[in-house]
Amino acid sequence: MLDIKKIRENAAQMEERLTKRDPRINLKQLQTKDTKRKALLLQVEELKARRNKASDEIAVLKKDKKDASALIQDMQTVSAQIKALDPELKTLEEEIDAELLNIPNTPDDTVPVGKDEKDNKIIREWGKKRIFDFTPRDHTDVGEILGILDFKTAAKISGARFALLKGPGAMLERAIISFFLETHIQKHGYQEVWVPFLVNPQSMQGTGQLPKFEAELFKCRDDEYYLIPTAEVPVTNIHRDEIMAEADLPRKYVCYTACFRRESGSYGKDTRGLIRNHQFNKVELVKFVKPEESFKELEVLTGDAEEVLQLLGLPYRVVALCTGDLGFSSAKTYDLEVWMPGENRYREISSCSNFTDYQARRMNIKYRGQDKGINFVHTLNGSGVAVGRTFAAILENYQQKDGSLDIPAALQKYMNGLMAISKL
């Protein structure tokens, strides 16, 4: 969440930055409540100081065997006033916290100003798009022709927006996961973690999924647990309510998880194939860093995600999201978009974001500097990368005219040396 002190001291500047991402944002109500809370807190503190002083005076009077009844009556009146004001103060503080939880992060000054994805800025492109001597199929057709993708059976088992992978298709999914994990661990220095796929509401609130996006989450009916939409949630919460040592920063984690999203806001979009399913696999990168290093670390993290696409030979581009397209908790985001020849378009395959201290404030994650001062860390995360979409991109970019599929060289050792998949 945002720092209420910064809003108090720089309200106009904060509101100007926030309205670049959403013109409807208005901090005036929050400011009014904060001013009232401050005045009320001052009143309560003055009353408590008066009560404390009276208690000391009463003790002296009693020690000297003098009449303290007037002071005792006065203290009772003051205590009654405090008792009446405390609930009002608590309510105000809860209302302020609730409003702060629904205000997004402020975009960094380097983020392009714009309304939606049409205003995003292409930063760079990598790789040559393959020239086909036949009309390339989309990944759904490639997978179904090969017999490695079965959406009909998945719908029978679960419903729409699920996939069943068979034989070498299942092996390919597992190979992609293993390749991503080993690359990020061995080449990029991330520590692997394995986390729960079910988390409590505090964990969802910490990374910004709650309360804003509850409609997008799968929640258990009888328990206060949510299925994770991304490994960002449990991994970032590893250090909730902790003070880390400066010498331990940056701390870098990589994690594979299944992910679960309702996709309630995408009705009618991408109903075919692997692009927008309720359940999918992802390898996530998470960093905890010092504030002055976070934007440099964002560039490094983005490069780490890019390298796995390069090693797979998948053409892609890097896009800087504009203010209107930023995720709720992000101060700056790069999307990696992979080329999908069967669709003749780019598709997002990774989002790499710097959340500055926004998540750290919600989760109370701090570090102790060498000067013994305690400050909030900055958190970053990025897909390293989405497994299902990589699977789809491989099917489209490596398909052959006869319907077979070549396996990228980087994955062959995870496929028992299999170099191609033919129709089952």
Coordinates of C-alpha atoms in Angstrom, one line a residue:
M1 CA 0.0 0.0 0.0
L2 CA 1.0 3.6 -0.3
D3 CA 2.7 5.5 2.5
I4 CA 0.0 7.7 4.2
K5 CA 2.8 10.1 5.3
K6 CA 3.7 10.7 1.6
I7 CA 0.1 11.3 0.7
R8 CA -0.2 13.7 3.6
E9 CA 2.9 15.6 2.6
N10 CA 2.7 15.4 -1.2
A11 CA -1.0 14.9 -1.9
A12 CA -1.2 16.9 -5.1
Q13 CA 1.9 15.3 -6.6
M14 CA 0.7 11.8 -5.6
E15 CA -2.7 12.4 -7.1
E16 CA -1.3 13.7 -10.3
R17 CA 0.8 10.5 -10.7
L18 CA -2.1 8.2 -9.8
T19 CA -4.5 9.8 -12.2
K20 CA -2.1 9.0 -15.0
R21 CA -3.1 5.4 -14.5
D22 CA -6.7 6.0 -13.6
P23 CA -8.4 9.5 -13.9
R24 CA -11.1 8.5 -11.4
I25 CA -8.6 8.3 -8.5
N26 CA -9.3 11.1 -5.9
L27 CA -7.4 11.4 -2.6
K28 CA -9.6 14.1 -1.1
Q29 CA -11.8 11.8 0.9
L30 CA -8.7 9.9 2.2
Q31 CA -7.1 13.3 3.2
T32 CA -10.2 14.4 5.0
K33 CA -10.3 11.2 7.1
D34 CA -6.6 11.4 7.7
T35 CA -6.9 15.0 9.0
K36 CA -9.8 14.0 11.2
R37 CA -7.8 11.0 12.5
K38 CA -4.8 13.1 13.3
A39 CA -6.9 15.6 15.3
L40 CA -8.7 12.9 17.1
L41 CA -5.4 11.1 17.9
L42 CA -4.0 14.4 19.3
Q43 CA -7.1 14.8 21.5
V44 CA -6.9 11.2 22.8
E45 CA -3.2 11.6 23.5
E46 CA -3.8 14.9 25.4
L47 CA -6.5 13.2 27.5
K48 CA -4.2 10.2 28.3
A49 CA -1.4 12.6 29.3
R50 CA -3.9 14.4 31.5
R51 CA -5.0 11.1 33.0
N52 CA -1.4 10.0 33.6
K53 CA -0.6 13.3 35.3
A54 CA -3.6 13.0 37.5
S55 CA -2.7 9.4 38.5
D56 CA 0.7 10.6 39.7
E57 CA -0.8 13.5 41.6
I58 CA -3.4 11.1 43.2
A59 CA -0.6 8.8 44.3
V60 CA 1.2 11.8 46.0
L61 CA -2.0 13.0 47.7
K62 CA -2.7 9.5 49.0
K63 CA 0.9 9.1 50.3
D64 CA 0.5 12.4 52.1
K65 CA -2.9 11.3 53.4
K66 CA -4.7 14.2 51.6
D67 CA -8.1 14.3 49.9
A68 CA -7.8 13.1 46.3
S69 CA -11.5 12.8 45.6
A70 CA -11.7 15.7 43.2
L71 CA -8.8 14.4 41.1
I72 CA -10.2 10.9 41.1
Q73 CA -13.5 12.2 39.8
D74 CA -11.7 14.3 37.2
M75 CA -9.7 11.2 36.1
Q76 CA -12.9 9.2 35.8
T77 CA -14.4 11.8 33.5
V78 CA -11.2 11.8 31.4
S79 CA -11.2 8.0 31.2
A80 CA -14.9 8.1 30.1
Q81 CA -13.9 10.6 27.3
I82 CA -11.1 8.4 26.2
K83 CA -13.3 5.3 26.2
A84 CA -15.8 7.2 24.0
L85 CA -13.2 8.4 21.5
D86 CA -11.2 5.2 21.1
P87 CA -13.8 3.4 19.0
E88 CA -14.2 6.4 16.8
L89 CA -10.4 6.6 16.3
K90 CA -10.3 2.8 15.6
T91 CA -13.1 3.1 13.0
L92 CA -11.3 5.9 11.3
E93 CA -8.1 4.0 11.1
E94 CA -9.8 1.0 9.7
E95 CA -11.5 3.1 7.0
I96 CA -8.2 4.7 6.1
D97 CA -6.5 1.3 5.8
A98 CA -9.4 0.0 3.7
E99 CA -9.1 3.0 1.3
L100 CA -5.3 2.5 1.1
L101 CA -5.8 -1.1 0.2
N102 CA -7.9 -0.1 -2.8
I103 CA -5.5 2.6 -4.2
P104 CA -2.9 1.2 -6.7
N105 CA 0.8 1.9 -6.7
T106 CA 2.1 5.1 -8.2
P107 CA 3.7 4.6 -11.6
D108 CA 7.4 5.4 -11.9
D109 CA 8.3 8.6 -13.9
T110 CA 9.8 6.4 -16.7
V111 CA 6.5 4.6 -17.4
P112 CA 4.9 5.8 -20.7
V113 CA 1.7 7.7 -20.1
G114 CA -1.3 6.2 -21.8
K115 CA -4.8 4.9 -21.5
D116 CA -4.6 1.2 -22.4
E117 CA -2.5 -1.5 -24.2
K118 CA -2.6 0.5 -27.4
D119 CA -0.3 3.1 -25.7
N120 CA 2.4 0.5 -24.6
K121 CA 5.9 1.1 -25.9
I122 CA 7.9 -1.5 -27.8
I123 CA 11.4 -1.5 -26.3
R124 CA 13.2 -4.1 -28.3
E125 CA 12.6 -7.2 -30.4
W126 CA 14.6 -10.5 -30.6
G127 CA 14.8 -13.3 -33.1
K128 CA 13.8 -13.8 -36.7
K129 CA 10.2 -14.9 -37.4
R130 CA 10.3 -18.2 -39.3
I131 CA 9.1 -18.1 -42.9
F132 CA 6.9 -21.1 -43.5
D133 CA 6.4 -22.8 -46.9
F134 CA 2.9 -23.8 -45.7
T135 CA 0.1 -22.0 -43.8
P136 CA 1.0 -22.5 -40.1
R137 CA -1.7 -23.9 -37.8
D138 CA -2.5 -22.5 -34.4
H139 CA -1.3 -24.5 -31.4
T140 CA -4.7 -26.0 -30.7
D141 CA -4.8 -27.6 -34.2
V142 CA -1.1 -28.7 -34.0
G143 CA -1.7 -30.3 -30.6
E144 CA -4.9 -32.1 -31.5
I145 CA -3.5 -33.4 -34.8
L146 CA -0.6 -34.8 -32.9
G147 CA -2.9 -36.3 -30.3
I148 CA -1.0 -34.6 -27.4
L149 CA -3.7 -32.0 -26.5
D150 CA -7.2 -33.1 -25.6
F151 CA -9.6 -30.3 -24.7
K152 CA -12.7 -32.5 -25.1
T153 CA -11.8 -34.9 -22.4
A154 CA -10.6 -32.1 -20.1
A155 CA -14.1 -30.5 -20.5
K156 CA -15.7 -33.8 -19.6
I157 CA -13.5 -34.1 -16.4
S158 CA -13.7 -30.4 -15.3
G159 CA -15.3 -28.0 -17.8
A160 CA -14.3 -25.3 -20.2
R161 CA -10.9 -23.7 -20.1
F162 CA -9.0 -26.8 -19.0
A163 CA -6.5 -28.9 -20.9
L164 CA -5.4 -32.6 -20.9
L165 CA -1.9 -33.3 -22.1
K166 CA -1.0 -36.8 -23.3
G167 CA 2.2 -38.8 -23.8
P168 CA 5.0 -36.7 -25.3
G169 CA 2.8 -33.6 -24.8
A170 CA 2.8 -34.2 -21.0
M171 CA 6.6 -34.9 -21.2
L172 CA 7.1 -31.6 -23.1
E173 CA 5.3 -29.6 -20.4
R174 CA 7.4 -31.3 -17.8
A175 CA 10.6 -30.6 -19.9
I176 CA 9.8 -26.9 -20.1
I177 CA 9.4 -26.7 -16.4
S178 CA 12.6 -28.5 -15.7
F179 CA 14.5 -26.4 -18.3
F180 CA 13.2 -23.1 -16.8
L181 CA 14.1 -24.1 -13.2
E182 CA 17.6 -25.4 -14.0
T183 CA 18.4 -22.3 -16.1
H184 CA 17.3 -19.9 -13.4
I185 CA 19.0 -21.8 -10.6
Q186 CA 22.3 -22.7 -12.4
K187 CA 22.8 -19.7 -14.7
H188 CA 21.0 -16.8 -12.9
G189 CA 21.6 -17.7 -9.2
Y190 CA 18.0 -18.1 -7.9
Q191 CA 17.2 -20.3 -5.0
E192 CA 14.4 -22.8 -5.7
V193 CA 11.5 -23.0 -3.3
W194 CA 8.4 -25.2 -3.2
V195 CA 5.3 -23.6 -1.7
P196 CA 1.7 -24.3 -0.8
F197 CA -0.8 -23.8 -3.6
L198 CA -3.5 -22.8 -1.0
V199 CA -2.9 -19.5 0.9
N200 CA -4.8 -17.5 3.5
P201 CA -6.4 -14.1 3.0
Q202 CA -3.5 -12.3 4.5
S203 CA -1.2 -13.6 1.9
M204 CA -3.5 -12.6 -0.9
Q205 CA -3.9 -9.1 0.6
G206 CA -0.1 -8.8 1.0
T207 CA 0.5 -9.0 -2.8
G208 CA -2.5 -6.9 -3.8
Q209 CA -5.0 -9.6 -4.9
L210 CA -7.3 -8.8 -2.1
P211 CA -9.6 -7.0 -1.7
K212 CA -9.5 -5.6 -5.2
F213 CA -9.6 -8.8 -7.3
E214 CA -11.5 -11.3 -5.2
A215 CA -13.8 -12.0 -8.2
E216 CA -10.9 -13.4 -10.1
L217 CA -9.9 -15.9 -7.4
F218 CA -10.9 -19.5 -6.6
K219 CA -11.8 -19.7 -2.9
C220 CA -12.5 -22.8 -0.8
R221 CA -16.1 -23.1 0.3
D222 CA -15.6 -24.2 3.8
D223 CA -12.2 -22.9 4.7
E224 CA -10.4 -19.5 4.5
Y225 CA -8.1 -20.6 1.8
Y226 CA -7.6 -19.4 -1.8
L227 CA -6.0 -21.2 -4.7
I228 CA -3.0 -19.2 -5.8
P229 CA -3.3 -17.2 -9.1
T230 CA 0.5 -17.1 -9.3
A231 CA 3.6 -18.2 -7.2
E232 CA 4.2 -14.5 -6.5
V233 CA 1.7 -14.7 -3.7
P234 CA 3.2 -17.5 -1.5
V235 CA 6.8 -16.7 -2.4
T236 CA 6.6 -13.0 -1.6
N237 CA 4.9 -13.8 1.7
I238 CA 7.8 -16.0 2.8
H239 CA 9.3 -12.9 4.5
R240 CA 6.0 -11.3 5.7
D241 CA 6.6 -9.6 9.1
E242 CA 10.3 -10.1 8.9
I243 CA 13.3 -7.8 9.1
M244 CA 16.1 -9.0 6.8
A245 CA 19.7 -8.1 7.0
E246 CA 21.1 -5.8 4.3
A247 CA 23.9 -8.3 3.6
D248 CA 21.2 -10.8 2.6
L249 CA 19.9 -8.6 -0.2
P250 CA 19.2 -9.1 -3.0
R251 CA 17.4 -12.3 -2.2
K252 CA 16.2 -14.2 -5.3
Y253 CA 13.7 -17.1 -5.5
V254 CA 12.5 -19.3 -8.4
C255 CA 9.4 -21.4 -7.9
Y256 CA 7.2 -23.7 -10.1
T257 CA 3.5 -23.8 -9.2
A258 CA 0.2 -24.6 -10.8
C259 CA -1.9 -21.4 -11.0
F260 CA -5.6 -21.0 -10.8
R261 CA -7.7 -18.1 -12.2
R262 CA -11.4 -17.7 -12.7
E263 CA -10.9 -15.4 -15.7
S264 CA -14.3 -13.9 -14.9
G265 CA -13.5 -10.7 -16.7
S266 CA -12.5 -12.4 -19.9
Y267 CA -15.8 -13.9 -21.0
G268 CA -15.7 -14.8 -24.6
K269 CA -11.9 -14.1 -24.9
D270 CA -9.4 -16.8 -25.9
T271 CA -11.8 -19.6 -25.3
R272 CA -9.8 -21.8 -27.6
G273 CA -6.5 -23.4 -26.6
L274 CA -4.0 -22.8 -23.8
I275 CA -3.9 -19.0 -23.6
R276 CA -6.5 -18.3 -21.0
N277 CA -7.2 -21.4 -18.9
H278 CA -8.5 -21.8 -15.3
Q279 CA -5.5 -23.9 -14.4
F280 CA -2.0 -23.5 -15.9
N281 CA 1.7 -23.9 -14.9
K282 CA 4.2 -21.2 -14.4
V283 CA 7.8 -20.7 -13.2
E284 CA 8.0 -17.5 -11.2
L285 CA 11.0 -15.3 -10.3
V286 CA 10.8 -13.2 -7.1
K287 CA 13.3 -10.7 -5.7
F288 CA 13.7 -8.7 -2.5
V289 CA 16.1 -5.8 -3.0
K290 CA 17.3 -2.5 -1.5
P291 CA 15.3 0.4 -2.7
E292 CA 18.1 2.2 -4.6
E293 CA 18.7 -1.0 -6.6
S294 CA 15.2 -2.0 -7.6
F295 CA 15.0 -0.5 -11.1
K296 CA 18.4 -1.9 -12.0
E297 CA 17.3 -5.3 -10.7
L298 CA 14.1 -5.1 -12.8
E299 CA 16.3 -4.9 -15.9
V300 CA 18.3 -7.9 -14.7
L301 CA 15.1 -9.9 -13.9
T302 CA 13.7 -9.1 -17.3
G303 CA 16.9 -10.2 -19.0
D304 CA 16.7 -13.5 -17.0
A305 CA 13.2 -14.2 -18.4
E306 CA 14.3 -13.2 -21.9
E307 CA 17.2 -15.6 -21.9
V308 CA 15.0 -18.7 -21.6
L309 CA 13.1 -17.6 -24.7
Q310 CA 16.4 -17.0 -26.5
L311 CA 17.6 -20.5 -25.6
L312 CA 14.4 -21.9 -27.0
G313 CA 14.8 -19.9 -30.2
L314 CA 11.4 -18.2 -29.8
P315 CA 11.1 -14.7 -31.3
Y316 CA 9.7 -12.2 -28.9
R317 CA 9.5 -8.5 -28.1
V318 CA 9.8 -6.5 -24.8
V319 CA 7.0 -4.0 -24.2
A320 CA 6.9 -1.3 -21.5
L321 CA 3.4 -1.0 -20.2
C322 CA 1.8 2.4 -20.1
T323 CA 0.3 3.9 -17.0
G324 CA -3.2 2.8 -17.9
D325 CA -2.2 -0.8 -18.5
L326 CA -0.1 -1.3 -15.3
G327 CA -1.0 -4.0 -12.9
F328 CA -2.5 -2.8 -9.6
S329 CA 0.6 -3.2 -7.4
S330 CA 3.2 -2.4 -10.0
A331 CA 5.3 0.8 -10.4
K332 CA 6.8 -0.4 -13.7
T333 CA 6.3 -3.4 -15.8
Y334 CA 7.8 -5.0 -18.9
D335 CA 5.8 -7.6 -20.8
L336 CA 7.6 -10.2 -22.9
E337 CA 5.4 -11.1 -25.9
V338 CA 6.2 -14.2 -27.9
W339 CA 5.6 -14.5 -31.6
M340 CA 2.7 -16.9 -32.5
P341 CA 2.8 -17.6 -36.2
G342 CA -0.4 -19.7 -36.2
E343 CA -2.2 -16.6 -34.9
N344 CA 0.0 -14.1 -36.7
R345 CA 0.4 -12.1 -33.6
Y346 CA 2.4 -11.6 -30.4
R347 CA 1.2 -13.0 -27.1
E348 CA 2.2 -12.0 -23.6
I349 CA 4.3 -14.8 -22.0
S350 CA 5.8 -12.9 -19.1
S351 CA 5.3 -9.8 -17.0
C352 CA 8.3 -8.5 -15.1
S353 CA 7.4 -5.8 -12.5
N354 CA 8.9 -3.6 -9.8
F355 CA 6.5 -3.1 -7.0
T356 CA 8.8 -0.7 -5.1
D357 CA 7.8 -0.7 -1.4
Y358 CA 4.0 -1.2 -2.2
Q359 CA 3.8 -4.9 -1.3
A360 CA 6.4 -4.6 1.4
R361 CA 4.2 -2.1 3.3
R362 CA 1.2 -4.4 3.0
M363 CA 3.3 -7.4 4.3
N364 CA 5.6 -5.5 6.7
I365 CA 8.8 -6.7 5.0
K366 CA 11.8 -4.6 6.1
Y367 CA 15.6 -4.8 6.2
R368 CA 18.2 -3.4 8.6
G369 CA 20.8 -1.3 7.0
Q370 CA 24.5 -1.1 8.0
D371 CA 23.7 2.2 9.7
K372 CA 21.2 0.2 11.9
G373 CA 18.3 2.0 10.3
I374 CA 15.2 -0.1 9.3
N375 CA 13.5 0.4 6.0
F376 CA 11.0 -1.4 3.7
V377 CA 12.5 -3.6 1.0
H378 CA 11.4 -3.3 -2.6
T379 CA 9.9 -6.4 -4.2
L380 CA 10.0 -7.6 -7.8
N381 CA 8.6 -10.5 -9.7
G382 CA 8.3 -11.9 -13.2
S383 CA 7.2 -15.0 -15.0
G384 CA 10.3 -17.0 -15.9
V385 CA 8.1 -17.8 -17.9
A386 CA 4.5 -19.0 -18.4
V387 CA 4.8 -22.8 -19.2
G388 CA 1.5 -23.3 -21.0
R389 CA 2.1 -20.3 -23.3
T390 CA 5.6 -21.5 -24.0
F391 CA 4.2 -24.9 -24.9
A392 CA 1.8 -23.2 -27.3
A393 CA 4.6 -21.1 -28.8
I394 CA 6.7 -24.1 -29.4
L395 CA 3.8 -25.9 -31.1
E396 CA 3.3 -22.9 -33.5
N397 CA 7.0 -22.1 -34.1
Y398 CA 8.3 -25.6 -34.5
Q399 CA 5.5 -27.3 -36.4
Q400 CA 6.3 -29.1 -39.6
K401 CA 4.4 -29.3 -42.9
D402 CA 3.7 -33.1 -42.4
G403 CA 2.1 -32.3 -39.0
S404 CA 5.0 -33.4 -36.8
L405 CA 6.7 -31.1 -34.3
D406 CA 10.4 -30.5 -33.8
I407 CA 11.7 -30.3 -30.2
P408 CA 13.9 -27.3 -29.5
A409 CA 17.5 -28.4 -28.9
A410 CA 17.5 -26.9 -25.4
L411 CA 14.7 -29.3 -24.3
Q412 CA 15.8 -32.5 -25.9
K413 CA 17.8 -33.7 -22.9
Y414 CA 14.6 -33.4 -20.8
M415 CA 12.7 -35.5 -23.4
N416 CA 14.9 -38.6 -23.2
G417 CA 16.7 -37.4 -26.4
L418 CA 13.4 -37.2 -28.4
M419 CA 14.0 -34.7 -31.3
A420 CA 10.5 -34.7 -32.7
I421 CA 6.9 -35.6 -32.0
S422 CA 4.8 -37.4 -34.6
K423 CA 1.1 -38.1 -34.6
L424 CA 0.2 -40.6 -31.9

